[in-house]
């Protein structure tokens, strides 16, 4: 199939699929999600994504009615139905189906939804620009919940200004981007916001840190501000679907782009890691 949807075990052409109005995801955004690319029908970093989904669900006190192995089986079953092996796979788990009332429904069973669509991987040699924007999100950004309104507003503003991303900050302290993490290189070191409640523990960010280890680049996980961002040697935007993008313009002003060697080494590490992990299963 060209694009596939799944809801609690039923699947079909994505645009034909519907969900019940009383799924709490519809009216509360009461659920969690994950997204990762597939290549050659292989789901990238599946264990890390499944683990993070279970962790997000647990923080919202949603108990998945299945285990990790069953979920991985369902995800793989869906990917195998696709015409192309290169896709984005998205899945979400909502608290369940019930009439609208804020307390958790007594007997709701979580609903699993998936979407798979073909994906053209980004060209990492094309550099990007970003705007900076106040982070108006809530204080649970470490949980990958379905509530994304401030992120969507910030991303739209970025796109309307011809930019790729919005770098978010809380009164000057850089947190992350609307749908990515952001790290900087300065004087040969990687500086990246710490894993607290203000940012998502990004899986691509973890691969970037791994790449620093392989390339002898020290890593400082600590808060940094807009001044450090603007004067960074490199601004690196990471996410599962964008891998690692080099940001060379902030709010219309040239930025980063000053540590070619380390940027190339990290970009190559992140990309080659993906390529290696998603080689064809049968050669
Ligand atoms: N977004 N921060 C935010 C707010 C995100 O939404 C994402 C991912 C990331 C990067 O996480 P990871 O490296 O695990 O993809 C950071 C996905 C891609 C999305 O919403 O589509």
Tab-separated table of C-alpha atoms and ligand atoms in Angstrom:
chain	number	residue	atom	x	y	z
A	1	UNK	CA	0.000	0.000	0.000
A	2	UNK	CA	1.030	3.603	-0.479
A	3	UNK	CA	0.047	4.985	2.908
A	4	UNK	CA	-1.347	2.894	5.667
A	5	UNK	CA	-3.394	3.548	8.777
A	6	UNK	CA	-4.025	1.295	11.772
A	7	UNK	CA	-6.432	1.547	14.663
A	8	UNK	CA	-6.634	-1.149	17.335
A	9	UNK	CA	-5.744	-3.963	14.969
A	10	UNK	CA	-7.708	-2.828	11.900
A	11	UNK	CA	-5.798	-1.327	9.055
A	12	UNK	CA	-6.322	0.042	5.564
A	13	UNK	CA	-5.525	2.922	3.222
A	14	UNK	CA	-4.641	5.829	5.496
A	15	UNK	CA	-7.089	8.348	4.061
A	16	UNK	CA	-9.980	5.912	4.481
A	17	UNK	CA	-9.345	5.277	8.177
A	18	UNK	CA	-11.432	6.941	10.892
A	19	UNK	CA	-11.320	6.997	14.687
A	20	UNK	CA	-14.220	7.230	17.165
A	21	UNK	CA	-15.188	10.722	18.336
A	22	UNK	CA	-14.943	9.486	21.898
A	23	UNK	CA	-11.252	8.549	21.712
A	24	UNK	CA	-9.768	10.844	24.377
A	25	UNK	CA	-7.002	11.724	21.907
A	26	UNK	CA	-9.614	13.574	19.839
A	27	UNK	CA	-10.910	16.003	22.467
A	28	UNK	CA	-8.142	16.053	25.125
A	29	UNK	CA	-4.999	15.074	23.246
A	30	UNK	CA	-4.829	12.527	26.068
A	31	UNK	CA	-2.080	10.274	24.819
A	32	UNK	CA	1.514	9.858	23.734
A	33	UNK	CA	3.229	9.320	20.407
A	34	UNK	CA	6.420	8.375	18.589
A	35	UNK	CA	7.770	8.890	15.071
A	36	UNK	CA	10.766	7.323	13.336
A	37	UNK	CA	11.900	6.645	9.780
A	38	UNK	CA	12.083	3.235	8.158
A	39	UNK	CA	14.576	2.340	5.446
A	40	UNK	CA	14.572	-0.925	3.502
A	41	UNK	CA	11.503	-1.796	5.625
A	42	UNK	CA	13.698	-1.637	8.754
A	43	UNK	CA	12.391	0.587	11.582
A	44	UNK	CA	15.208	2.815	12.806
A	45	UNK	CA	16.035	2.778	16.529
A	46	UNK	CA	12.835	0.858	17.245
A	47	UNK	CA	13.922	-0.219	20.727
A	48	UNK	CA	14.685	3.343	21.811
A	49	UNK	CA	11.351	4.623	20.473
A	50	UNK	CA	9.313	1.822	22.039
A	51	UNK	CA	11.099	2.340	25.347
A	52	UNK	CA	10.404	6.092	25.281
A	53	UNK	CA	6.748	5.464	24.458
A	54	UNK	CA	6.386	3.189	27.464
A	55	UNK	CA	8.116	5.807	29.591
A	56	UNK	CA	5.880	8.653	28.312
A	57	UNK	CA	2.790	6.482	28.853
A	58	UNK	CA	3.876	5.623	32.381
A	59	UNK	CA	4.341	9.317	33.253
A	60	UNK	CA	0.720	9.890	32.142
A	61	UNK	CA	-0.396	6.779	34.037
A	62	UNK	CA	-1.500	5.080	30.822
A	63	UNK	CA	-0.880	1.321	31.002
A	64	UNK	CA	-0.352	-0.146	27.519
A	65	UNK	CA	-2.473	-3.291	27.148
A	66	UNK	CA	0.475	-5.036	25.457
A	67	UNK	CA	4.194	-5.548	25.949
A	68	UNK	CA	7.127	-4.132	24.009
A	69	UNK	CA	7.603	-7.244	21.848
A	70	UNK	CA	3.965	-7.298	20.772
A	71	UNK	CA	4.124	-3.603	19.825
A	72	UNK	CA	7.303	-4.117	17.806
A	73	UNK	CA	5.608	-7.024	16.017
A	74	UNK	CA	2.612	-4.833	15.086
A	75	UNK	CA	4.856	-1.977	13.911
A	76	UNK	CA	6.882	-4.346	11.740
A	77	UNK	CA	3.747	-5.991	10.386
A	78	UNK	CA	2.547	-2.574	9.208
A	79	UNK	CA	5.835	-1.597	7.571
A	80	UNK	CA	5.855	-4.857	5.596
A	81	UNK	CA	2.528	-3.918	3.952
A	82	UNK	CA	4.025	-0.843	2.326
A	83	UNK	CA	5.068	-0.581	-1.335
A	84	UNK	CA	8.208	1.327	-0.423
A	85	UNK	CA	10.700	0.550	2.322
A	86	UNK	CA	11.505	4.222	3.009
A	87	UNK	CA	8.803	5.745	5.182
A	88	UNK	CA	7.944	7.637	8.298
A	89	UNK	CA	6.212	5.516	10.877
A	90	UNK	CA	4.090	7.338	13.460
A	91	UNK	CA	2.182	5.732	16.290
A	92	UNK	CA	0.216	6.951	19.258
A	93	UNK	CA	-1.439	5.493	22.300
A	94	UNK	CA	-4.414	7.287	23.810
A	95	UNK	CA	-5.899	6.709	27.239
A	96	UNK	CA	-8.981	5.122	25.703
A	97	UNK	CA	-12.527	5.696	24.559
A	98	UNK	CA	-15.072	7.321	26.845
A	99	UNK	CA	-17.602	10.137	27.065
A	100	UNK	CA	-15.916	13.462	27.798
A	101	UNK	CA	-15.062	13.888	31.496
A	102	UNK	CA	-11.720	15.043	32.870
A	103	UNK	CA	-11.010	12.199	35.355
A	104	UNK	CA	-9.572	9.009	33.929
A	105	UNK	CA	-12.403	6.721	32.765
A	106	UNK	CA	-12.701	3.743	35.090
A	107	UNK	CA	-12.524	0.985	32.513
A	108	UNK	CA	-11.082	2.521	29.348
A	109	UNK	CA	-8.592	0.460	27.369
A	110	UNK	CA	-5.830	2.435	25.598
A	111	UNK	CA	-6.200	2.818	21.826
A	112	UNK	CA	-3.239	2.206	19.512
A	113	UNK	CA	-3.098	4.111	16.240
A	114	UNK	CA	-0.384	4.033	13.548
A	115	UNK	CA	0.257	5.854	10.298
A	116	UNK	CA	2.923	5.008	7.724
A	117	UNK	CA	3.693	7.272	4.783
A	118	UNK	CA	6.512	7.275	2.224
A	119	UNK	CA	9.405	9.536	3.147
A	120	UNK	CA	12.214	11.177	1.216
A	121	UNK	CA	15.171	11.533	3.535
A	122	UNK	CA	16.481	15.081	3.871
A	123	UNK	CA	19.672	16.205	2.150
A	124	UNK	CA	21.922	16.952	5.113
A	125	UNK	CA	24.288	18.982	2.942
A	126	UNK	CA	21.555	21.609	2.610
A	127	UNK	CA	21.826	24.023	5.495
A	128	UNK	CA	18.855	25.610	7.199
A	129	UNK	CA	17.735	28.767	8.966
A	130	UNK	CA	15.672	29.256	12.101
A	131	UNK	CA	13.836	31.880	14.080
A	132	UNK	CA	13.960	32.208	17.853
A	133	UNK	CA	10.695	32.194	19.738
A	134	UNK	CA	9.581	32.280	23.377
A	135	UNK	CA	8.809	28.760	24.606
A	136	UNK	CA	5.203	28.931	25.763
A	137	UNK	CA	4.753	25.199	26.271
A	138	UNK	CA	3.827	23.556	29.567
A	139	UNK	CA	6.247	22.041	32.061
A	140	UNK	CA	6.051	18.409	30.938
A	141	UNK	CA	8.036	18.655	27.708
A	142	UNK	CA	9.931	15.476	28.589
A	143	UNK	CA	6.725	13.514	27.938
A	144	UNK	CA	5.968	13.002	24.247
A	145	UNK	CA	2.299	13.908	24.557
A	146	UNK	CA	-0.142	14.719	21.773
A	147	UNK	CA	-0.520	18.315	23.043
A	148	UNK	CA	1.524	20.295	20.518
A	149	UNK	CA	-0.251	23.623	20.011
A	150	UNK	CA	2.605	25.983	21.023
A	151	UNK	CA	4.990	23.914	18.876
A	152	UNK	CA	2.662	24.103	15.910
A	153	UNK	CA	2.251	27.872	16.267
A	154	UNK	CA	6.024	28.349	16.514
A	155	UNK	CA	6.713	26.091	13.526
A	156	UNK	CA	4.123	27.889	11.413
A	157	UNK	CA	5.703	31.236	12.254
A	158	UNK	CA	9.101	29.835	11.223
A	159	UNK	CA	7.755	28.515	7.924
A	160	UNK	CA	6.003	31.814	7.167
A	161	UNK	CA	9.420	33.450	7.486
A	162	UNK	CA	10.986	30.901	5.148
A	163	UNK	CA	12.753	29.120	8.010
A	164	UNK	CA	13.117	25.453	8.805
A	165	UNK	CA	12.634	25.560	12.566
A	166	UNK	CA	11.879	27.717	15.577
A	167	UNK	CA	14.435	27.593	18.393
A	168	UNK	CA	12.478	27.950	21.613
A	169	UNK	CA	13.713	29.688	24.758
A	170	UNK	CA	12.350	30.465	28.190
A	171	UNK	CA	13.320	34.064	28.978
A	172	UNK	CA	16.536	33.565	27.051
A	173	UNK	CA	17.347	30.003	28.149
A	174	UNK	CA	17.359	27.805	25.040
A	175	UNK	CA	15.258	24.677	25.458
A	176	UNK	CA	14.717	22.905	22.120
A	177	UNK	CA	12.928	23.488	18.799
A	178	UNK	CA	9.301	23.013	17.822
A	179	UNK	CA	9.927	19.414	16.716
A	180	UNK	CA	13.655	18.903	17.232
A	181	UNK	CA	16.403	19.279	19.792
A	182	UNK	CA	19.093	21.909	19.336
A	183	UNK	CA	22.720	21.740	20.452
A	184	UNK	CA	25.710	23.967	19.776
A	185	UNK	CA	29.421	23.524	19.207
A	186	UNK	CA	31.665	26.083	20.879
A	187	UNK	CA	35.457	25.932	21.164
A	188	UNK	CA	35.454	22.267	20.186
A	189	UNK	CA	32.804	21.207	22.734
A	190	UNK	CA	29.180	20.210	22.293
A	191	UNK	CA	26.792	22.083	24.567
A	192	UNK	CA	23.271	20.737	24.838
A	193	UNK	CA	20.390	21.489	27.205
A	194	UNK	CA	20.144	18.981	30.086
A	195	UNK	CA	17.442	16.322	30.169
A	196	UNK	CA	14.899	17.916	32.473
A	197	UNK	CA	11.188	18.613	32.149
A	198	UNK	CA	11.789	21.417	29.631
A	199	UNK	CA	12.913	19.241	26.711
A	200	UNK	CA	12.143	15.948	25.065
A	201	UNK	CA	14.914	13.344	25.504
A	202	UNK	CA	15.485	13.151	21.754
A	203	UNK	CA	16.736	9.922	20.272
A	204	UNK	CA	18.636	11.739	17.501
A	205	UNK	CA	20.170	13.899	20.271
A	206	UNK	CA	21.399	10.708	21.942
A	207	UNK	CA	22.967	9.631	18.631
A	208	UNK	CA	24.648	13.039	18.321
A	209	UNK	CA	26.131	12.644	21.813
A	210	UNK	CA	27.267	9.136	20.861
A	211	UNK	CA	28.938	10.667	17.778
A	212	UNK	CA	30.761	13.157	19.984
A	213	UNK	CA	32.122	10.253	22.017
A	214	UNK	CA	33.393	8.522	18.862
A	215	UNK	CA	35.026	11.743	17.637
A	216	UNK	CA	36.620	12.858	20.903
A	217	UNK	CA	34.322	15.872	21.250
A	218	UNK	CA	33.587	16.705	24.919
A	219	UNK	CA	29.901	17.111	25.790
A	220	UNK	CA	28.474	19.569	28.311
A	221	UNK	CA	24.830	18.941	29.190
A	222	UNK	CA	23.893	22.260	30.764
A	223	UNK	CA	21.571	25.189	30.209
A	224	UNK	CA	22.725	27.737	27.632
A	225	UNK	CA	21.211	30.993	26.482
A	226	UNK	CA	20.432	32.921	23.308
A	227	UNK	CA	23.768	34.782	23.464
A	228	UNK	CA	25.652	31.493	23.392
A	229	UNK	CA	23.388	30.270	20.615
A	230	UNK	CA	24.020	33.350	18.490
A	231	UNK	CA	27.790	33.189	19.021
A	232	UNK	CA	28.080	29.390	18.620
A	233	UNK	CA	30.547	27.874	16.182
A	234	UNK	CA	27.809	25.512	14.994
A	235	UNK	CA	24.084	25.174	15.644
A	236	UNK	CA	22.946	21.569	15.248
A	237	UNK	CA	19.266	20.662	14.995
A	238	UNK	CA	18.438	16.982	15.519
A	239	UNK	CA	15.361	14.804	15.255
A	240	UNK	CA	14.531	11.309	14.088
A	241	UNK	CA	13.184	12.538	10.766
A	242	UNK	CA	15.695	15.341	10.168
A	243	UNK	CA	18.757	13.478	11.536
A	244	UNK	CA	21.181	16.398	11.923
A	245	UNK	CA	20.660	19.750	10.206
A	246	UNK	CA	23.202	22.541	10.289
A	247	UNK	CA	21.593	25.883	11.063
A	248	UNK	CA	23.476	28.808	9.523
A	249	UNK	CA	21.038	31.689	9.995
A	250	UNK	CA	19.089	32.837	13.062
A	251	UNK	CA	16.422	35.526	12.853
A	252	UNK	CA	17.811	36.556	9.464
A	253	UNK	CA	21.411	36.921	10.706
A	254	UNK	CA	24.276	34.555	9.805
A	255	UNK	CA	25.123	32.203	12.656
A	256	UNK	CA	27.134	29.033	13.222
A	257	UNK	CA	28.890	27.491	10.246
A	258	UNK	CA	32.336	27.933	11.837
A	259	UNK	CA	33.452	24.432	12.778
A	260	UNK	CA	33.358	22.618	9.478
A	261	UNK	CA	35.444	19.616	10.549
A	262	UNK	CA	33.437	18.738	13.663
A	263	UNK	CA	30.144	19.407	11.903
A	264	UNK	CA	31.087	17.062	9.043
A	265	UNK	CA	32.279	14.372	11.432
A	266	UNK	CA	29.045	14.492	13.448
A	267	UNK	CA	26.778	14.665	10.404
A	268	UNK	CA	28.558	11.691	8.862
A	269	UNK	CA	28.357	9.743	12.112
A	270	UNK	CA	24.621	10.305	12.526
A	271	UNK	CA	23.826	9.503	8.899
A	272	UNK	CA	26.092	6.462	8.642
A	273	UNK	CA	24.685	5.115	11.904
A	274	UNK	CA	21.223	5.250	10.321
A	275	UNK	CA	22.390	3.642	7.065
A	276	UNK	CA	24.165	0.809	8.903
A	277	UNK	CA	21.212	0.117	11.183
A	278	UNK	CA	18.763	-0.044	8.285
A	279	UNK	CA	20.636	-2.229	5.793
A	280	UNK	CA	18.352	-4.673	4.016
A	281	UNK	CA	17.538	-7.546	6.342
A	282	UNK	CA	18.160	-10.108	3.565
A	283	UNK	CA	21.125	-8.416	1.911
B	1	LIG	N1	9.562	15.272	16.957
B	1	LIG	N2	11.826	17.856	20.640
B	1	LIG	C1	10.544	17.850	20.260
B	1	LIG	C2	9.616	18.844	20.854
B	1	LIG	C3	10.090	16.903	19.317
B	1	LIG	O1	8.805	16.890	18.944
B	1	LIG	C4	11.018	15.975	18.761
B	1	LIG	C5	10.604	14.933	17.762
B	1	LIG	C6	12.362	16.046	19.178
B	1	LIG	C7	13.402	15.095	18.660
B	1	LIG	O2	13.209	13.801	19.182
B	1	LIG	P1	13.729	12.522	18.390
B	1	LIG	O3	15.164	12.758	18.109
B	1	LIG	O4	13.513	11.403	19.311
B	1	LIG	O5	12.918	12.434	17.115
B	1	LIG	C8	12.716	16.976	20.136
B	1	LIG	C9	9.053	14.305	15.992
B	1	LIG	C10	10.022	14.026	14.897
B	1	LIG	C11	7.710	14.780	15.505
B	1	LIG	O6	6.991	15.365	16.304
B	1	LIG	O7	7.356	14.521	14.357
